[in-house]
PDB file of C-alpha atoms and ligand atoms in Angstrom:
ATOM      1  CA  MET A 570      -4.515 -26.153 209.137  1.00 90.00           C
ATOM      2  CA  SER A 571      -5.441 -29.761 208.446  1.00 96.00           C
ATOM      3  CA  PHE A 572      -6.385 -31.772 205.127  1.00 98.00           C
ATOM      4  CA  ASP A 573      -8.447 -34.771 205.716  1.00 98.00           C
ATOM      5  CA  ARG A 574     -10.708 -37.165 203.010  1.00 98.00           C
ATOM      6  CA  ILE A 575     -14.155 -35.801 203.998  1.00 98.00           C
ATOM      7  CA  ASN A 576     -17.314 -37.034 201.991  1.00 98.00           C
ATOM      8  CA  GLY A 577     -14.682 -38.373 199.317  1.00 98.00           C
ATOM      9  CA  ILE A 578     -12.910 -35.297 198.877  1.00 97.00           C
ATOM     10  CA  ALA A 579      -9.463 -33.962 200.203  1.00 98.00           C
ATOM     11  CA  LEU A 580     -10.562 -30.744 202.143  1.00 98.00           C
ATOM     12  CA  HIS A 581      -8.738 -28.229 203.935  1.00 98.00           C
ATOM     13  CA  HIS A 582      -9.929 -27.212 207.074  1.00 98.00           C
ATOM     14  CA  ARG A 583      -9.057 -25.782 210.090  1.00 98.00           C
ATOM     15  CA  VAL A 584     -10.035 -24.920 213.678  1.00 98.00           C
ATOM     16  CA  ASP A 585      -9.551 -22.091 215.911  1.00 98.00           C
ATOM     17  CA  GLY A 586     -10.565 -21.739 219.734  1.00 98.00           C
ATOM     18  CA  PRO A 587     -11.003 -23.778 222.945  1.00 97.00           C
ATOM     19  CA  GLU A 588     -11.976 -27.573 222.510  1.00 94.00           C
ATOM     20  CA  GLY A 589     -15.628 -28.264 224.034  1.00 93.00           C
ATOM     21  CA  ALA A 590     -16.729 -24.735 223.250  1.00 97.00           C
ATOM     22  CA  PRO A 591     -19.871 -23.847 221.308  1.00 98.00           C
ATOM     23  CA  THR A 592     -18.942 -24.223 217.529  1.00 98.00           C
ATOM     24  CA  LEU A 593     -19.204 -21.888 214.750  1.00 98.00           C
ATOM     25  CA  VAL A 594     -18.471 -23.028 211.095  1.00 99.00           C
ATOM     26  CA  LEU A 595     -17.619 -20.371 208.701  1.00 99.00           C
ATOM     27  CA  ILE A 596     -18.039 -21.355 204.931  1.00 98.00           C
ATOM     28  CA  ASN A 597     -16.497 -18.869 202.484  1.00 98.00           C
ATOM     29  CA  SER A 598     -17.904 -17.749 198.921  1.00 98.00           C
ATOM     30  CA  LEU A 599     -17.756 -18.260 195.212  1.00 98.00           C
ATOM     31  CA  GLY A 600     -13.987 -17.695 194.385  1.00 98.00           C
ATOM     32  CA  THR A 601     -12.521 -17.152 197.730  1.00 98.00           C
ATOM     33  CA  ASP A 602     -11.001 -19.385 200.509  1.00 98.00           C
ATOM     34  CA  TYR A 603     -11.053 -19.545 203.882  1.00 98.00           C
ATOM     35  CA  ARG A 604      -8.860 -16.468 204.737  1.00 98.00           C
ATOM     36  CA  ILE A 605     -11.480 -14.066 204.399  1.00 98.00           C
ATOM     37  CA  TRP A 606     -12.227 -15.195 207.588  1.00 98.00           C
ATOM     38  CA  ASP A 607      -8.648 -14.313 209.220  1.00 98.00           C
ATOM     39  CA  ALA A 608      -9.582 -10.975 210.929  1.00 98.00           C
ATOM     40  CA  VAL A 609     -12.747 -12.095 212.262  1.00 98.00           C
ATOM     41  CA  VAL A 610     -11.514 -15.520 213.626  1.00 98.00           C
ATOM     42  CA  PRO A 611      -9.086 -13.803 216.425  1.00 98.00           C
ATOM     43  CA  MET A 612     -12.602 -11.876 217.506  1.00 98.00           C
ATOM     44  CA  LEU A 613     -14.707 -15.126 218.151  1.00 98.00           C
ATOM     45  CA  ALA A 614     -11.755 -17.911 218.791  1.00 98.00           C
ATOM     46  CA  GLY A 615     -11.745 -16.757 222.565  1.00 97.00           C
ATOM     47  CA  ARG A 616     -15.219 -17.841 223.148  1.00 97.00           C
ATOM     48  CA  TYR A 617     -16.259 -20.256 220.239  1.00 98.00           C
ATOM     49  CA  ARG A 618     -14.608 -23.058 218.535  1.00 98.00           C
ATOM     50  CA  VAL A 619     -14.334 -22.011 214.928  1.00 98.00           C
ATOM     51  CA  ILE A 620     -13.994 -24.276 212.395  1.00 98.00           C
ATOM     52  CA  ARG A 621     -13.176 -23.395 208.418  1.00 98.00           C
ATOM     53  CA  TYR A 622     -12.599 -24.815 205.616  1.00 98.00           C
ATOM     54  CA  ASP A 623     -12.382 -24.660 201.544  1.00 98.00           C
ATOM     55  CA  LYS A 624     -15.388 -25.636 199.869  1.00 98.00           C
ATOM     56  CA  ARG A 625     -14.669 -28.376 197.421  1.00 98.00           C
ATOM     57  CA  GLY A 626     -13.316 -26.910 193.989  1.00 98.00           C
ATOM     58  CA  HIS A 627     -12.125 -23.793 196.369  1.00 98.00           C
ATOM     59  CA  GLY A 628      -8.223 -22.959 198.132  1.00 98.00           C
ATOM     60  CA  LEU A 629      -6.362 -25.815 198.720  1.00 98.00           C
ATOM     61  CA  SER A 630      -9.295 -28.445 198.823  1.00 98.00           C
ATOM     62  CA  GLU A 631      -9.345 -30.867 196.018  1.00 98.00           C
ATOM     63  CA  VAL A 632     -11.309 -29.980 192.767  1.00 98.00           C
ATOM     64  CA  PRO A 633     -13.430 -32.656 191.436  1.00 98.00           C
ATOM     65  CA  PRO A 634     -14.867 -31.881 187.832  1.00 97.00           C
ATOM     66  CA  ALA A 635     -17.878 -29.281 187.694  1.00 98.00           C
ATOM     67  CA  PRO A 636     -20.521 -29.390 187.917  1.00 98.00           C
ATOM     68  CA  TYR A 637     -21.433 -29.858 191.190  1.00 98.00           C
ATOM     69  CA  ARG A 638     -24.270 -29.877 193.078  1.00 98.00           C
ATOM     70  CA  MET A 639     -25.545 -27.651 196.021  1.00 98.00           C
ATOM     71  CA  GLU A 640     -26.243 -31.090 197.553  1.00 98.00           C
ATOM     72  CA  ASP A 641     -22.481 -31.665 197.204  1.00 98.00           C
ATOM     73  CA  HIS A 642     -21.402 -29.129 199.144  1.00 98.00           C
ATOM     74  CA  ALA A 643     -23.907 -29.385 201.594  1.00 98.00           C
ATOM     75  CA  ALA A 644     -23.112 -33.388 202.013  1.00 98.00           C
ATOM     76  CA  ASP A 645     -19.317 -32.235 202.547  1.00 98.00           C
ATOM     77  CA  LEU A 646     -20.446 -29.961 205.465  1.00 98.00           C
ATOM     78  CA  LEU A 647     -22.420 -32.715 207.128  1.00 98.00           C
ATOM     79  CA  ALA A 648     -19.392 -34.891 206.450  1.00 98.00           C
ATOM     80  CA  LEU A 649     -16.766 -32.329 208.581  1.00 98.00           C
ATOM     81  CA  LEU A 650     -19.815 -32.022 211.695  1.00 98.00           C
ATOM     82  CA  ASP A 651     -19.687 -35.662 211.780  1.00 98.00           C
ATOM     83  CA  HIS A 652     -15.566 -35.573 211.395  1.00 98.00           C
ATOM     84  CA  TYR A 653     -15.551 -33.397 214.266  1.00 97.00           C
ATOM     85  CA  ALA A 654     -18.153 -35.119 216.267  1.00 97.00           C
ATOM     86  CA  VAL A 655     -20.206 -31.675 216.487  1.00 98.00           C
ATOM     87  CA  GLY A 656     -23.808 -32.435 217.146  1.00 98.00           C
ATOM     88  CA  GLU A 657     -25.013 -29.200 215.984  1.00 98.00           C
ATOM     89  CA  ALA A 658     -23.355 -25.780 215.094  1.00 98.00           C
ATOM     90  CA  LEU A 659     -23.511 -22.063 214.597  1.00 98.00           C
ATOM     91  CA  VAL A 660     -23.233 -22.300 210.502  1.00 99.00           C
ATOM     92  CA  VAL A 661     -21.862 -18.973 209.356  1.00 99.00           C
ATOM     93  CA  GLY A 662     -22.144 -19.131 205.742  1.00 99.00           C
ATOM     94  CA  LEU A 663     -21.331 -15.834 203.386  1.00 99.00           C
ATOM     95  CA  SER A 664     -22.876 -16.085 199.741  1.00 98.00           C
ATOM     96  CA  ILE A 665     -23.135 -19.563 198.360  1.00 98.00           C
ATOM     97  CA  GLY A 666     -21.729 -20.672 201.761  1.00 98.00           C
ATOM     98  CA  GLY A 667     -25.329 -19.594 203.170  1.00 98.00           C
ATOM     99  CA  GLN A 668     -26.626 -21.603 200.297  1.00 98.00           C
ATOM    100  CA  ILE A 669     -24.802 -24.477 201.552  1.00 98.00           C
ATOM    101  CA  GLY A 670     -26.474 -23.744 205.469  1.00 98.00           C
ATOM    102  CA  LEU A 671     -29.873 -23.976 203.886  1.00 98.00           C
ATOM    103  CA  GLY A 672     -28.638 -27.219 201.900  1.00 98.00           C
ATOM    104  CA  LEU A 673     -27.573 -28.495 204.981  1.00 98.00           C
ATOM    105  CA  ALA A 674     -31.006 -27.047 206.585  1.00 98.00           C
ATOM    106  CA  ALA A 675     -32.956 -29.062 203.716  1.00 98.00           C
ATOM    107  CA  ILE A 676     -30.896 -32.644 205.294  1.00 98.00           C
ATOM    108  CA  ASP A 677     -31.369 -31.892 208.584  1.00 98.00           C
ATOM    109  CA  GLN A 678     -32.077 -28.934 210.879  1.00 98.00           C
ATOM    110  CA  ASN A 679     -31.286 -30.646 214.232  1.00 98.00           C
ATOM    111  CA  ARG A 680     -27.338 -29.778 213.238  1.00 98.00           C
ATOM    112  CA  LEU A 681     -27.895 -25.971 213.307  1.00 98.00           C
ATOM    113  CA  ALA A 682     -27.572 -24.478 216.339  1.00 98.00           C
ATOM    114  CA  GLY A 683     -28.212 -21.387 214.469  1.00 98.00           C
ATOM    115  CA  LEU A 684     -27.328 -19.925 210.883  1.00 98.00           C
ATOM    116  CA  VAL A 685     -25.889 -16.677 209.915  1.00 99.00           C
ATOM    117  CA  LEU A 686     -26.919 -15.971 205.877  1.00 99.00           C
ATOM    118  CA  MET A 687     -24.496 -13.392 205.075  1.00 99.00           C
ATOM    119  CA  ASP A 688     -24.714 -11.535 201.907  1.00 99.00           C
ATOM    120  CA  THR A 689     -27.181 -14.346 200.535  1.00 98.00           C
ATOM    121  CA  ALA A 690     -30.927 -15.439 199.749  1.00 98.00           C
ATOM    122  CA  HIS A 691     -32.912 -18.274 198.775  1.00 98.00           C
ATOM    123  CA  LYS A 692     -31.938 -17.909 195.138  1.00 98.00           C
ATOM    124  CA  ILE A 693     -29.282 -16.079 193.509  1.00 98.00           C
ATOM    125  CA  GLY A 694     -29.374 -15.000 189.933  1.00 98.00           C
ATOM    126  CA  ASP A 695     -30.719 -16.800 187.127  1.00 98.00           C
ATOM    127  CA  ALA A 696     -29.904 -19.796 184.996  1.00 98.00           C
ATOM    128  CA  ALA A 697     -29.481 -17.299 182.176  1.00 98.00           C
ATOM    129  CA  GLY A 698     -26.497 -15.169 183.789  1.00 98.00           C
ATOM    130  CA  TRP A 699     -24.697 -18.681 185.671  1.00 98.00           C
ATOM    131  CA  ASN A 700     -24.967 -20.269 181.871  1.00 98.00           C
ATOM    132  CA  GLY A 701     -23.097 -17.003 180.415  1.00 98.00           C
ATOM    133  CA  ARG A 702     -20.435 -16.779 183.392  1.00 98.00           C
ATOM    134  CA  ILE A 703     -19.622 -20.480 182.753  1.00 98.00           C
ATOM    135  CA  ALA A 704     -19.328 -20.144 179.309  1.00 98.00           C
ATOM    136  CA  ALA A 705     -17.117 -16.817 179.590  1.00 98.00           C
ATOM    137  CA  ILE A 706     -14.780 -18.609 182.001  1.00 98.00           C
ATOM    138  CA  GLU A 707     -14.583 -21.725 179.944  1.00 98.00           C
ATOM    139  CA  THR A 708     -13.588 -19.716 176.806  1.00 98.00           C
ATOM    140  CA  ASP A 709     -12.009 -17.151 178.504  1.00 98.00           C
ATOM    141  CA  GLY A 710     -10.576 -17.820 182.018  1.00 98.00           C
ATOM    142  CA  ILE A 711     -11.556 -16.184 185.088  1.00 98.00           C
ATOM    143  CA  ALA A 712      -9.241 -12.804 184.570  1.00 98.00           C
ATOM    144  CA  SER A 713     -11.695 -12.158 181.720  1.00 98.00           C
ATOM    145  CA  ILE A 714     -14.650 -11.354 184.402  1.00 98.00           C
ATOM    146  CA  ALA A 715     -12.743 -10.004 187.149  1.00 98.00           C
ATOM    147  CA  ASP A 716     -12.969  -6.538 187.272  1.00 98.00           C
ATOM    148  CA  GLN A 717     -17.007  -7.248 186.948  1.00 98.00           C
ATOM    149  CA  ILE A 718     -16.587  -9.801 189.975  1.00 98.00           C
ATOM    150  CA  LEU A 719     -14.593  -7.357 191.877  1.00 98.00           C
ATOM    151  CA  SER A 720     -16.549  -4.092 191.495  1.00 98.00           C
ATOM    152  CA  ARG A 721     -19.659  -6.200 193.135  1.00 98.00           C
ATOM    153  CA  TRP A 722     -17.645  -7.819 195.818  1.00 98.00           C
ATOM    154  CA  PHE A 723     -15.924  -4.351 197.333  1.00 98.00           C
ATOM    155  CA  THR A 724     -16.838  -0.855 197.829  1.00 98.00           C
ATOM    156  CA  PRO A 725     -15.147   1.980 195.575  1.00 98.00           C
ATOM    157  CA  ALA A 726     -12.771   2.855 197.882  1.00 97.00           C
ATOM    158  CA  PHE A 727     -11.187  -0.511 198.967  1.00 98.00           C
ATOM    159  CA  ARG A 728     -10.684  -0.801 195.080  1.00 98.00           C
ATOM    160  CA  SER A 729      -7.851   0.951 194.867  1.00 96.00           C
ATOM    161  CA  PRO A 730      -5.030  -0.207 192.784  1.00 91.00           C
ATOM    162  CA  ASP A 731      -3.353   1.243 195.738  1.00 95.00           C
ATOM    163  CA  ASN A 732      -4.493  -0.990 198.396  1.00 98.00           C
ATOM    164  CA  PRO A 733      -2.360  -3.979 198.514  1.00 98.00           C
ATOM    165  CA  ALA A 734      -5.421  -5.814 199.891  1.00 98.00           C
ATOM    166  CA  PHE A 735      -7.559  -5.490 196.909  1.00 98.00           C
ATOM    167  CA  ARG A 736      -4.204  -6.427 194.784  1.00 97.00           C
ATOM    168  CA  GLY A 737      -4.116  -9.766 197.050  1.00 98.00           C
ATOM    169  CA  TYR A 738      -7.853 -10.596 196.881  1.00 98.00           C
ATOM    170  CA  THR A 739      -7.795  -9.924 193.414  1.00 98.00           C
ATOM    171  CA  SER A 740      -5.151 -12.454 193.249  1.00 98.00           C
ATOM    172  CA  MET A 741      -7.284 -15.034 195.222  1.00 98.00           C
ATOM    173  CA  LEU A 742      -9.905 -14.791 192.921  1.00 98.00           C
ATOM    174  CA  VAL A 743      -8.122 -14.764 189.458  1.00 98.00           C
ATOM    175  CA  ASN A 744      -6.258 -17.725 190.705  1.00 98.00           C
ATOM    176  CA  SER A 745      -9.438 -19.904 191.704  1.00 98.00           C
ATOM    177  CA  PRO A 746      -9.156 -23.502 190.162  1.00 98.00           C
ATOM    178  CA  SER A 747     -11.671 -22.817 187.392  1.00 98.00           C
ATOM    179  CA  GLN A 748     -13.051 -26.178 187.377  1.00 98.00           C
ATOM    180  CA  GLY A 749     -14.105 -25.575 191.068  1.00 98.00           C
ATOM    181  CA  TYR A 750     -15.226 -22.326 190.307  1.00 98.00           C
ATOM    182  CA  ILE A 751     -17.564 -23.304 187.359  1.00 98.00           C
ATOM    183  CA  GLY A 752     -18.667 -26.512 189.236  1.00 98.00           C
ATOM    184  CA  SER A 753     -20.249 -24.247 192.169  1.00 98.00           C
ATOM    185  CA  CYS A 754     -21.673 -21.839 189.344  1.00 98.00           C
ATOM    186  CA  ALA A 755     -23.577 -24.931 188.302  1.00 98.00           C
ATOM    187  CA  ALA A 756     -24.644 -25.523 191.765  1.00 98.00           C
ATOM    188  CA  LEU A 757     -25.713 -21.928 192.224  1.00 98.00           C
ATOM    189  CA  ARG A 758     -27.677 -22.056 189.507  1.00 98.00           C
ATOM    190  CA  ASP A 759     -29.503 -25.151 189.985  1.00 98.00           C
ATOM    191  CA  ALA A 760     -30.422 -24.261 193.345  1.00 98.00           C
ATOM    192  CA  ASP A 761     -33.181 -22.695 195.109  1.00 98.00           C
ATOM    193  CA  HIS A 762     -33.790 -23.119 198.672  1.00 98.00           C
ATOM    194  CA  THR A 763     -37.502 -21.023 198.598  1.00 98.00           C
ATOM    195  CA  GLU A 764     -39.053 -23.794 200.412  1.00 98.00           C
ATOM    196  CA  THR A 765     -36.082 -24.590 202.821  1.00 98.00           C
ATOM    197  CA  ALA A 766     -36.135 -20.699 203.777  1.00 98.00           C
ATOM    198  CA  ARG A 767     -39.825 -20.820 204.341  1.00 98.00           C
ATOM    199  CA  ASN A 768     -39.807 -24.139 206.894  1.00 98.00           C
ATOM    200  CA  LEU A 769     -36.820 -23.052 208.561  1.00 98.00           C
ATOM    201  CA  GLU A 770     -37.084 -23.472 212.195  1.00 98.00           C
ATOM    202  CA  VAL A 771     -33.848 -22.225 213.463  1.00 98.00           C
ATOM    203  CA  ALA A 772     -32.777 -19.336 214.556  1.00 98.00           C
ATOM    204  CA  THR A 773     -31.296 -17.074 211.814  1.00 98.00           C
ATOM    205  CA  LEU A 774     -29.792 -14.083 211.372  1.00 99.00           C
ATOM    206  CA  CYS A 775     -29.367 -12.368 207.780  1.00 99.00           C
ATOM    207  CA  MET A 776     -26.825  -9.677 207.292  1.00 99.00           C
ATOM    208  CA  VAL A 777     -25.741  -7.713 204.648  1.00 99.00           C
ATOM    209  CA  GLY A 778     -22.997  -5.062 203.122  1.00 99.00           C
ATOM    210  CA  ASP A 779     -24.683  -1.811 202.179  1.00 98.00           C
ATOM    211  CA  GLN A 780     -23.274  -1.621 199.029  1.00 98.00           C
ATOM    212  CA  ASP A 781     -23.091  -5.461 198.042  1.00 98.00           C
ATOM    213  CA  GLY A 782     -23.613  -5.579 194.281  1.00 98.00           C
ATOM    214  CA  SER A 783     -23.825  -9.604 193.880  1.00 98.00           C
ATOM    215  CA  THR A 784     -27.005 -10.232 196.722  1.00 98.00           C
ATOM    216  CA  PRO A 785     -27.950  -6.296 197.282  1.00 98.00           C
ATOM    217  CA  PRO A 786     -29.972  -5.525 200.614  1.00 98.00           C
ATOM    218  CA  ASP A 787     -33.279  -5.865 198.930  1.00 98.00           C
ATOM    219  CA  LEU A 788     -32.788  -9.500 198.183  1.00 98.00           C
ATOM    220  CA  VAL A 789     -31.292 -10.376 201.304  1.00 99.00           C
ATOM    221  CA  LYS A 790     -34.431  -8.813 202.882  1.00 98.00           C
ATOM    222  CA  ALA A 791     -36.422 -10.701 200.890  1.00 98.00           C
ATOM    223  CA  CYS A 792     -34.719 -13.490 202.080  1.00 98.00           C
ATOM    224  CA  ALA A 793     -35.379 -13.011 205.608  1.00 98.00           C
ATOM    225  CA  ASP A 794     -38.826 -12.184 205.152  1.00 98.00           C
ATOM    226  CA  LEU A 795     -39.244 -15.694 204.207  1.00 98.00           C
ATOM    227  CA  ILE A 796     -37.569 -16.955 207.724  1.00 98.00           C
ATOM    228  CA  VAL A 797     -39.891 -16.542 210.381  1.00 98.00           C
ATOM    229  CA  GLY A 798     -38.237 -14.648 213.402  1.00 98.00           C
ATOM    230  CA  ALA A 799     -35.114 -13.900 211.452  1.00 98.00           C
ATOM    231  CA  LYS A 800     -32.892 -10.662 212.033  1.00 98.00           C
ATOM    232  CA  PHE A 801     -31.913  -8.663 209.431  1.00 98.00           C
ATOM    233  CA  GLU A 802     -28.636  -6.447 209.889  1.00 99.00           C
ATOM    234  CA  ILE A 803     -27.062  -4.301 207.308  1.00 98.00           C
ATOM    235  CA  VAL A 804     -23.023  -3.646 207.803  1.00 98.00           C
ATOM    236  CA  GLU A 805     -22.412  -0.070 206.809  1.00 98.00           C
ATOM    237  CA  GLY A 806     -19.118   0.289 204.141  1.00 98.00           C
ATOM    238  CA  ALA A 807     -19.101  -3.151 203.149  1.00 98.00           C
ATOM    239  CA  GLY A 808     -19.491  -4.755 199.622  1.00 98.00           C
ATOM    240  CA  HIS A 809     -20.280  -8.354 199.225  1.00 98.00           C
ATOM    241  CA  LEU A 810     -17.659  -9.353 201.556  1.00 98.00           C
ATOM    242  CA  PRO A 811     -18.341  -7.540 204.787  1.00 98.00           C
ATOM    243  CA  CYS A 812     -15.736 -10.052 206.810  1.00 98.00           C
ATOM    244  CA  ILE A 813     -13.024  -8.455 204.892  1.00 98.00           C
ATOM    245  CA  GLU A 814     -13.883  -4.534 204.253  1.00 98.00           C
ATOM    246  CA  GLN A 815     -15.433  -4.167 207.744  1.00 98.00           C
ATOM    247  CA  PRO A 816     -14.592  -7.384 210.199  1.00 98.00           C
ATOM    248  CA  GLU A 817     -15.443  -5.558 213.385  1.00 98.00           C
ATOM    249  CA  MET A 818     -18.807  -5.004 212.593  1.00 98.00           C
ATOM    250  CA  THR A 819     -18.998  -8.454 210.902  1.00 99.00           C
ATOM    251  CA  ALA A 820     -17.525 -10.152 214.208  1.00 98.00           C
ATOM    252  CA  ARG A 821     -19.728  -8.221 216.475  1.00 98.00           C
ATOM    253  CA  LEU A 822     -22.935  -9.144 214.653  1.00 98.00           C
ATOM    254  CA  ILE A 823     -21.773 -12.671 214.752  1.00 98.00           C
ATOM    255  CA  GLY A 824     -20.591 -12.660 217.909  1.00 98.00           C
ATOM    256  CA  ASP A 825     -23.938 -11.008 219.701  1.00 98.00           C
ATOM    257  CA  PHE A 826     -26.077 -13.369 217.699  1.00 98.00           C
ATOM    258  CA  ALA A 827     -24.155 -16.657 219.102  1.00 98.00           C
ATOM    259  CA  GLY A 828     -24.223 -15.402 222.543  1.00 98.00           C
ATOM    260  CA  GLU A 829     -27.925 -14.868 222.165  1.00 98.00           C
ATOM    261  CA  ILE A 830     -28.118 -18.611 220.707  1.00 97.00           C
ATOM    262  CA  PHE A 831     -25.274 -20.545 223.112  1.00 97.00           C
ATOM    263  CA  GLY A 832     -26.087 -18.291 226.380  1.00 94.00           C
ATOM    264  CA  ASN A 833     -22.333 -17.164 226.704  1.00 80.00           C
ATOM    265  CA  GLY A 834     -22.333 -13.795 226.063  1.00 62.00           C
ATOM    266  CA  ALA A 835     -20.818 -11.512 222.851  1.00 51.00           C
ATOM    267  CA  ALA A 836     -17.507 -12.155 221.279  1.00 49.00           C
ATOM    268  CA  SER A 837     -14.200 -11.612 223.019  1.00 44.00           C
TER     269      SER A 837
HETATM  270  O1  LIG B1976     -20.489 -14.908 195.884  1.00 75.54           O
HETATM  271  C1  LIG B1976     -20.832 -15.855 195.880  1.00 75.54           C
HETATM  272  O2  LIG B1976     -20.727 -17.013 196.595  1.00 75.54           O
HETATM  273  C2  LIG B1976     -21.953 -16.335 195.053  1.00 75.54           C
HETATM  274  C3  LIG B1976     -22.328 -14.685 194.343  1.00 75.54           C
HETATM  275  C4  LIG B1976     -22.036 -14.129 193.145  1.00 75.54           C
HETATM  276  O3  LIG B1976     -21.823 -14.156 192.355  1.00 75.54           O
HETATM  277  C5  LIG B1976     -20.703 -13.277 193.407  1.00 75.54           C
HETATM  278  C6  LIG B1976     -20.246 -12.666 192.457  1.00 75.54           C
HETATM  279  O4  LIG B1976     -20.710 -11.369 192.359  1.00 75.54           O
HETATM  280  O5  LIG B1976     -19.618 -12.940 192.002  1.00 75.54           O
END
């Protein structure tokens, strides 16, 4: 793991896989950090250079005061690509991570070899919902709404109190920096990538857990329908975070898509 000042923010990031291999960048969702990809990365890093980072306000990255704009997150991603001298990457974005990938497309589609939009959409939620969530956290903290969030993130089977992984990801959520979480809620509230999706000229895979309660399959399909030639896949047995509940299937879909884009076969 490394820390570097990127776009003016101390970003926590990590690279796995061979230098010189085609690059994947994995971007985590709201209230999580890059460890959500831990089970997926070993299945991709044999063939790809896999860069992960904690977006601003999350994980061990710096927490600027809220609010943030999706353009801030996209500028961080662009600066991270420049930091690693990556001309173009396959960007894999989960939820807000997908919106950050679309934000990069709005700046410069040439930096995208492809896009995996995982459990995300061109527009997520509405202003009233995001403002209500921000107000609840400002008053009572993330823990006060954690049960609702976790019921959207994970399938009932995963949400067993006896499941140590469920306990662990609950801790990841409730220990997220409030300013970072609220700041990114504001970015989601204000972002609408409908036109970006319509104008996308980048190979795109949209995928979603069959039990996603945050960005359900119908919403992700509606996003895929905006994007010319986009593929659409449903991951069985997963909620909002297929990389945690179904890492093998997640890695297979990403690896197969990356193999098509870079012409170097599937995940290993
Ligand atoms: O997960 C994200 O990045 C944003 C979507 C969301 O609201 C997740 C949740 O249900 O809390």
